[in-house]
Short mmCIF file of C-alpha atoms and ligand atoms in Angstrom, two decimals:
data_model
loop_
_atom_site.label_atom_id
_atom_site.label_comp_id
_atom_site.label_asym_id
_atom_site.label_seq_id
_atom_site.Cartn_x
_atom_site.Cartn_y
_atom_site.Cartn_z
CA MET G 1026 -0.25 134.82 -75.83
CA ILE G 1027 -3.23 134.14 -73.47
CA PHE G 1028 -2.10 132.19 -70.55
CA GLU G 1029 -4.15 130.87 -67.59
CA GLN G 1030 -2.77 128.56 -64.84
CA ILE G 1031 -5.48 126.74 -63.05
CA ALA G 1032 -4.47 125.24 -59.63
CA THR G 1033 -6.53 122.49 -58.10
CA GLY G 1034 -5.37 120.81 -54.85
CA GLY G 1035 -1.70 120.53 -56.09
CA CYS G 1036 -2.60 119.86 -59.67
CA GLN G 1037 -1.58 122.55 -62.22
CA SER G 1038 -3.47 122.83 -65.58
CA TYR G 1039 -2.85 125.45 -68.22
CA LEU G 1040 -5.07 127.02 -70.94
CA VAL G 1041 -2.86 128.75 -73.55
CA GLY G 1042 -4.40 130.47 -76.41
CA CYS G 1043 -3.38 132.53 -79.48
CA GLU G 1044 -4.39 136.21 -79.17
CA ALA G 1045 -4.84 136.77 -82.80
CA THR G 1046 -6.79 133.52 -83.84
CA ARG G 1047 -8.37 132.55 -80.47
CA ALA G 1048 -7.19 128.99 -80.90
CA ALA G 1049 -6.16 127.29 -77.65
CA ALA G 1050 -4.70 124.16 -76.06
CA LEU G 1051 -5.57 122.79 -72.58
CA ILE G 1052 -2.75 120.98 -70.79
CA ASP G 1053 -3.27 118.45 -67.99
CA PRO G 1054 -6.92 119.20 -66.97
CA GLU G 1055 -8.12 117.69 -63.85
CA PHE G 1056 -11.59 115.95 -63.64
CA SER G 1057 -13.20 118.14 -61.02
CA GLN G 1058 -12.64 121.29 -63.11
CA VAL G 1059 -14.37 120.31 -66.17
CA ASP G 1060 -17.01 123.12 -65.97
CA ARG G 1061 -14.29 125.71 -65.03
CA TYR G 1062 -12.14 124.90 -68.20
CA VAL G 1063 -15.08 125.09 -70.46
CA GLY G 1064 -16.38 128.29 -68.79
CA LEU G 1065 -12.92 129.91 -68.85
CA ALA G 1066 -12.26 129.36 -72.48
CA GLY G 1067 -15.66 130.62 -73.37
CA GLN G 1068 -15.15 133.75 -71.21
CA LEU G 1069 -11.76 134.33 -72.92
CA GLY G 1070 -13.35 133.68 -76.34
CA LEU G 1071 -11.07 130.69 -76.93
CA HIS G 1072 -11.63 127.76 -78.96
CA VAL G 1073 -9.84 124.72 -77.52
CA ARG G 1074 -8.22 122.80 -80.41
CA TYR G 1075 -6.23 120.24 -78.24
CA VAL G 1076 -6.50 118.78 -74.84
CA ILE G 1077 -3.06 117.48 -74.07
CA ASP G 1078 -2.08 115.11 -71.18
CA THR G 1079 1.67 115.22 -70.49
CA HIS G 1080 1.63 111.60 -69.23
CA THR G 1081 -0.67 108.94 -67.85
CA HIS G 1082 -1.55 110.42 -64.33
CA ALA G 1083 -1.59 107.97 -61.41
CA ASP G 1084 -2.39 110.40 -58.71
CA HIS G 1085 -5.57 112.18 -60.04
CA PHE G 1086 -8.23 111.87 -62.55
CA SER G 1087 -7.58 113.36 -65.96
CA ALA G 1088 -10.39 115.36 -67.51
CA SER G 1089 -9.22 114.81 -71.04
CA HIS G 1090 -11.59 112.02 -71.97
CA GLU G 1091 -14.65 114.02 -70.60
CA LEU G 1092 -13.55 117.12 -72.38
CA GLN G 1093 -12.94 115.23 -75.69
CA LYS G 1094 -16.77 114.91 -75.62
CA ARG G 1095 -17.69 118.15 -73.95
CA LEU G 1096 -15.72 120.50 -76.00
CA PRO G 1097 -15.30 118.61 -78.18
CA ALA G 1098 -11.59 118.39 -78.94
CA PRO G 1099 -9.03 115.79 -79.74
CA VAL G 1100 -6.90 114.31 -76.83
CA VAL G 1101 -3.32 114.53 -77.33
CA MET G 1102 -0.81 112.17 -75.67
CA HIS G 1103 2.63 110.62 -76.31
CA ARG G 1104 2.79 107.70 -78.65
CA LEU G 1105 3.38 105.26 -75.82
CA SER G 1106 0.36 106.27 -73.91
CA PRO G 1107 -2.03 103.34 -73.07
CA ALA G 1108 -5.20 105.41 -73.21
CA PRO G 1109 -7.36 104.07 -76.13
CA TYR G 1110 -9.11 107.41 -76.22
CA ALA G 1111 -6.06 109.43 -77.31
CA ASP G 1112 -6.78 110.87 -80.70
CA LEU G 1113 -3.48 112.34 -81.69
CA ARG G 1114 -0.26 110.48 -80.53
CA LEU G 1115 2.97 112.52 -80.68
CA ASP G 1116 6.54 111.39 -81.20
CA ASP G 1117 9.45 113.19 -79.81
CA GLY G 1118 9.97 116.52 -81.50
CA ASP G 1119 6.43 116.64 -83.03
CA MET G 1120 5.09 120.18 -83.06
CA LEU G 1121 1.44 121.36 -82.64
CA ILE G 1122 0.24 124.50 -84.30
CA ILE G 1123 -2.18 126.58 -82.22
CA GLY G 1124 -2.96 129.70 -84.22
CA GLU G 1125 0.32 131.67 -84.15
CA LEU G 1126 1.66 129.44 -81.20
CA ARG G 1127 3.92 126.51 -81.58
CA LEU G 1128 4.11 123.84 -79.13
CA GLN G 1129 6.82 121.06 -79.43
CA ALA G 1130 6.86 117.78 -77.69
CA LEU G 1131 10.09 116.45 -76.08
CA HIS G 1132 9.77 112.81 -74.97
CA THR G 1133 11.00 112.67 -71.50
CA PRO G 1134 10.43 109.25 -70.07
CA GLY G 1135 11.31 108.53 -66.48
CA HIS G 1136 8.41 109.45 -64.41
CA THR G 1137 6.29 107.29 -66.78
CA ARG G 1138 7.27 105.75 -70.09
CA ASP G 1139 4.85 108.14 -71.87
CA SER G 1140 5.88 111.42 -70.18
CA MET G 1141 6.60 114.41 -72.44
CA CYS G 1142 7.46 118.08 -71.79
CA LEU G 1143 5.99 120.78 -74.04
CA VAL G 1144 8.19 123.54 -75.16
CA MET G 1145 6.26 126.85 -76.24
CA ALA G 1146 8.14 130.09 -76.87
CA ASP G 1147 9.83 131.22 -73.61
CA ARG G 1148 8.34 128.47 -71.44
CA VAL G 1149 8.13 124.71 -71.03
CA PHE G 1150 5.32 122.56 -69.51
CA THR G 1151 7.37 119.95 -67.61
CA GLY G 1152 4.52 117.50 -66.58
CA ASP G 1153 5.95 115.51 -63.74
CA THR G 1154 9.28 115.27 -65.31
CA LEU G 1155 10.55 118.44 -63.48
CA LEU G 1156 8.79 119.91 -60.59
CA ILE G 1157 9.65 123.18 -58.66
CA GLY G 1158 12.35 122.03 -56.20
CA GLY G 1159 11.55 118.20 -57.15
CA THR G 1160 11.07 115.79 -59.78
CA GLY G 1161 8.37 113.23 -60.60
CA ARG G 1162 8.78 109.74 -58.74
CA THR G 1163 9.96 106.92 -60.69
CA ASP G 1164 8.53 104.04 -58.62
CA LEU G 1165 5.03 103.86 -60.03
CA PRO G 1166 4.06 101.68 -63.16
CA THR G 1167 6.38 102.39 -66.11
CA GLY G 1168 8.58 104.65 -64.07
CA ASP G 1169 12.45 104.46 -64.65
CA PRO G 1170 15.08 106.44 -62.77
CA HIS G 1171 17.73 105.79 -65.52
CA ALA G 1172 15.43 107.16 -68.17
CA LEU G 1173 14.51 110.15 -65.97
CA TYR G 1174 18.29 110.88 -65.55
CA GLU G 1175 18.68 111.08 -69.25
CA SER G 1176 15.53 112.91 -69.77
CA LEU G 1177 16.64 115.57 -67.24
CA PHE G 1178 20.31 115.99 -67.68
CA ASP G 1179 20.62 115.17 -71.42
CA ARG G 1180 17.53 116.99 -72.53
CA LEU G 1181 15.36 119.21 -70.43
CA LEU G 1182 18.07 120.91 -68.50
CA LYS G 1183 19.89 121.71 -71.68
CA LEU G 1184 17.04 124.33 -72.46
CA PRO G 1185 18.17 128.00 -72.14
CA ARG G 1186 18.52 128.75 -68.38
CA GLU G 1187 15.88 131.56 -68.67
CA THR G 1188 13.18 129.16 -70.00
CA LEU G 1189 10.10 129.34 -67.74
CA VAL G 1190 9.09 126.09 -66.01
CA TYR G 1191 5.37 125.19 -65.61
CA PRO G 1192 5.02 121.87 -63.83
CA ALA G 1193 1.87 119.58 -63.58
CA HIS G 1194 2.08 119.82 -59.77
CA ASP G 1195 2.99 122.07 -57.05
CA TYR G 1196 1.84 121.58 -53.53
CA LYS G 1197 3.26 124.82 -52.05
CA GLY G 1198 1.38 127.40 -54.09
CA ARG G 1199 4.29 128.33 -56.35
CA THR G 1200 3.39 128.93 -60.10
CA HIS G 1201 6.65 128.55 -61.89
CA SER G 1202 10.54 128.77 -61.76
CA THR G 1203 13.10 128.65 -64.54
CA ILE G 1204 15.54 125.97 -65.80
CA GLY G 1205 18.37 128.01 -64.28
CA GLU G 1206 16.86 128.29 -60.89
CA GLU G 1207 16.03 124.48 -60.96
CA ILE G 1208 19.67 123.66 -61.95
CA ASP G 1209 21.00 125.92 -59.03
CA ALA G 1210 18.54 124.98 -56.27
CA ASN G 1211 16.61 121.86 -57.00
CA PRO G 1212 17.96 119.29 -54.42
CA ARG G 1213 17.09 116.33 -56.79
CA LEU G 1214 19.25 117.72 -59.47
CA ALA G 1215 22.25 118.11 -57.10
CA ARG G 1216 23.31 114.58 -57.90
CA THR G 1217 24.62 114.97 -61.48
CA ASP G 1218 26.34 111.58 -61.47
CA ARG G 1219 23.92 108.99 -62.94
CA ALA G 1220 24.51 106.24 -60.41
CA GLN G 1221 23.95 108.50 -57.38
CA PHE G 1222 20.83 110.00 -59.03
CA VAL G 1223 19.35 106.56 -59.68
CA GLU G 1224 20.25 105.42 -56.07
CA MET G 1225 18.50 108.52 -54.70
CA MET G 1226 15.42 107.95 -56.77
CA GLN G 1227 15.25 104.31 -55.69
CA ASN G 1228 15.42 105.20 -52.04
CA LEU G 1229 12.83 107.97 -51.88
CA ASP G 1230 10.46 105.50 -50.01
CA LEU G 1231 7.32 107.45 -50.84
CA SER G 1232 3.89 106.27 -49.86
CA ALA G 1233 1.50 105.22 -52.73
CA PRO G 1234 -0.75 108.12 -53.87
CA THR G 1235 -4.47 107.94 -52.81
CA HIS G 1236 -6.70 106.70 -55.67
CA LEU G 1237 -3.69 105.11 -57.36
CA THR G 1238 -5.51 102.08 -58.69
CA GLU G 1239 -8.72 103.97 -59.81
CA ALA G 1240 -6.65 106.75 -61.36
CA LEU G 1241 -4.59 104.41 -63.51
CA ARG G 1242 -7.64 102.41 -64.46
CA THR G 1243 -9.71 105.32 -65.61
CA ASN G 1244 -6.78 107.32 -67.10
CA MET G 1245 -5.25 104.33 -68.84
CA SER G 1246 -8.59 102.83 -70.16
CA GLY G 1247 -10.98 105.64 -70.30
CA GLY G 1248 -13.25 103.84 -67.96
CA LYS G 1249 -15.48 105.94 -65.54
CA THR G 1250 -14.69 106.60 -61.86
CA VAL G 1251 -17.22 105.81 -59.19
CA ALA G 1252 -17.65 109.38 -58.46
CA GLN G 1253 -18.42 109.99 -62.16
CA LEU G 1254 -21.17 107.26 -62.23
CA LEU G 1255 -22.62 108.81 -59.06
CA ALA G 1256 -22.58 112.29 -60.60
CA GLU G 1257 -24.27 111.07 -63.78
CA ALA G 1258 -27.02 109.33 -61.86
CA SER G 1259 -27.47 112.37 -59.71
CA ALA G 1260 -28.09 114.48 -62.65
CA LYS G 1261 -30.85 112.14 -63.81
CA VAL G 1262 -32.95 112.04 -60.61
CA PRO G 1263 -34.74 114.56 -58.25
CA PHE G 1264 -34.10 114.08 -54.44
CA MET G 1265 -36.16 114.36 -51.50
CA SER G 1266 -34.91 115.79 -48.18
CA LEU G 1267 -35.18 113.90 -44.83
CA ALA G 1268 -37.49 116.66 -43.38
CA GLU G 1269 -39.81 116.43 -46.46
CA LEU G 1270 -40.05 112.73 -46.25
CA HIS G 1271 -40.57 112.88 -42.43
CA GLY G 1272 -43.53 115.24 -43.06
CA ARG G 1273 -44.97 112.69 -45.47
CA ILE G 1274 -44.85 109.73 -43.39
CA GLY G 1275 -48.25 108.85 -41.92
CA ALA G 1276 -51.62 109.97 -43.28
CA ASN G 1277 -50.63 110.53 -46.95
CA SER G 1278 -48.00 108.02 -47.30
CA ARG G 1279 -49.98 105.77 -49.52
CA ASP G 1280 -48.95 108.15 -52.42
CA LEU G 1281 -45.34 107.21 -51.87
CA VAL G 1282 -43.49 103.94 -51.96
CA ILE G 1283 -40.49 104.04 -49.80
CA LEU G 1284 -38.00 101.43 -51.15
CA ASP G 1285 -35.19 100.42 -48.91
CA LEU G 1286 -32.41 99.01 -50.95
CA ARG G 1287 -30.16 97.62 -48.14
CA GLU G 1288 -29.42 94.07 -47.18
CA LYS G 1289 -32.06 92.12 -45.22
CA ASP G 1290 -30.49 92.32 -41.82
CA ALA G 1291 -30.02 96.17 -42.01
CA PHE G 1292 -33.63 96.46 -43.03
CA GLU G 1293 -34.89 94.19 -40.23
CA ALA G 1294 -32.76 96.15 -37.63
CA GLY G 1295 -34.61 99.29 -38.28
CA HIS G 1296 -36.00 101.02 -41.40
CA ILE G 1297 -38.12 104.15 -42.21
CA PRO G 1298 -41.72 103.57 -41.15
CA GLY G 1299 -43.80 101.92 -44.04
CA ALA G 1300 -40.63 101.23 -46.05
CA ARG G 1301 -40.61 98.14 -48.40
CA HIS G 1302 -37.61 96.06 -48.72
CA LEU G 1303 -35.95 95.17 -52.13
CA PRO G 1304 -32.28 94.81 -51.98
CA ARG G 1305 -30.24 96.70 -54.65
CA GLY G 1306 -28.83 93.40 -55.97
CA GLN G 1307 -32.38 92.09 -56.99
CA LEU G 1308 -33.75 95.33 -58.06
CA GLU G 1309 -33.92 94.65 -61.75
CA LEU G 1310 -35.07 91.07 -61.30
CA ARG G 1311 -37.89 91.74 -58.87
CA VAL G 1312 -38.88 95.27 -59.83
CA ASN G 1313 -41.88 94.19 -62.04
CA SER G 1314 -43.51 91.97 -59.35
CA GLU G 1315 -42.71 94.44 -56.54
CA LEU G 1316 -43.70 97.53 -58.30
CA PRO G 1317 -46.50 96.67 -60.79
CA ASP G 1318 -47.55 100.30 -61.25
CA PRO G 1319 -45.13 102.37 -63.01
CA THR G 1320 -46.99 105.63 -62.24
CA VAL G 1321 -46.35 105.23 -58.51
CA ARG G 1322 -44.04 107.71 -56.71
CA ILE G 1323 -41.10 105.71 -55.48
CA LEU G 1324 -38.52 107.04 -53.02
CA ALA G 1325 -35.21 105.02 -53.04
CA CYS G 1326 -33.22 104.88 -49.79
CA CYS G 1327 -30.14 103.16 -48.63
CA GLU G 1328 -27.49 103.56 -45.85
CA PHE G 1329 -25.41 106.42 -47.26
CA GLY G 1330 -27.55 107.78 -50.11
CA LYS G 1331 -25.28 106.63 -52.82
CA ILE G 1332 -26.59 103.30 -53.87
CA SER G 1333 -30.16 104.93 -53.76
CA THR G 1334 -29.16 107.47 -56.24
CA LEU G 1335 -27.92 104.84 -58.84
CA ALA G 1336 -31.06 102.80 -58.10
CA ALA G 1337 -33.46 105.88 -58.62
CA ALA G 1338 -31.64 106.63 -61.89
CA THR G 1339 -32.07 102.87 -62.87
CA LEU G 1340 -35.80 103.06 -61.92
CA ARG G 1341 -36.17 106.14 -64.16
CA GLU G 1342 -34.41 104.28 -67.01
CA LEU G 1343 -36.87 101.40 -66.53
CA GLY G 1344 -39.72 103.86 -66.94
CA PHE G 1345 -40.64 104.68 -63.26
CA THR G 1346 -40.70 108.34 -64.24
CA ARG G 1347 -41.53 109.45 -60.53
CA ALA G 1348 -38.58 107.70 -58.95
CA VAL G 1349 -36.59 110.01 -56.60
CA ALA G 1350 -33.69 109.39 -54.14
CA LEU G 1351 -33.48 110.37 -50.44
CA ASP G 1352 -30.85 113.02 -50.00
CA GLY G 1353 -28.85 111.33 -47.43
CA GLY G 1354 -29.41 107.70 -46.23
CA LEU G 1355 -30.61 105.76 -43.20
CA LYS G 1356 -27.58 106.91 -41.43
CA ALA G 1357 -28.46 110.51 -41.72
CA TRP G 1358 -32.10 109.64 -40.85
CA ARG G 1359 -30.85 108.02 -37.55
CA ASP G 1360 -28.54 110.85 -36.86
CA ALA G 1361 -31.38 113.35 -37.25
CA GLY G 1362 -33.24 111.54 -34.60
CA TYR G 1363 -36.22 110.40 -36.84
CA GLU G 1364 -38.21 107.38 -35.99
CA LEU G 1365 -37.42 103.83 -37.15
CA GLU G 1366 -39.59 100.83 -37.48
CA ALA G 1367 -38.06 97.41 -36.54
FE1 FE J 2713 2.29 112.18 -62.69
#
């Protein structure tokens, strides 16, 4: 078995491959590491046959939808997953064949309704059902402490004690444990009485994860994150540095239209010398009258350098083939001590 554990800020992803056939599966990939997974699979000579999410993640962005297109490979989730982009939906007990490897799904609801653990040879990928020294929380959408109790005590913990446990998260740099170690030492498993377990889970009083709403929106629907929209726009436009722009202001500035996309009051309070004002909200409506020459070189700028990136990409799509975005925004311009015109 080829086995790679990829840790990113507390998230644990796994690339498991068959040595003989080079077929592989990728479990719980995280969005920021898409290039790394693709690169690693290539480096190891593996063909990823399945991208698997153990459940609908609420605390980070799943890469499965992106990898579905990039690899490409089918996205595998439990039957109850709300994700419309899931290609292959598993029931409890269903098995995937990955070359000579066998991966069996155990439906283990509790952390979420669609949680599953994946048993493969000597190990189990527990998702957020069982963590090292912890369990997944049950207070987020579709969580249920009663279901988690049954999933743990009636199912997962009945695996052989020596089974290796690989969770979807660990925030302390640990890679794995065993079912036996968790039974003996995991404080959440000390309450083997159902009522006590449920009461403990209901009183954990955890703060909501950052990005909860956006993570659920994108992971449940397949929609894009704002960061993804920005990354896609960034890939479509060149940028101009503050220093380069500063050097171009003045004598030869007629070659360059500086387009300030902020609201009127911000523009009037101070803008880059010679800049023209066209608020982002009116860009598409007024672009033809404001910029009659599509061959002109346009520099888009805004306060923080994000709206300008989106706008420059839009301008390129509209046929302004020389549109670029300022690397940074008016804030960076002011911080650098460059001149403003009021
Ligand atoms: Fe989770």
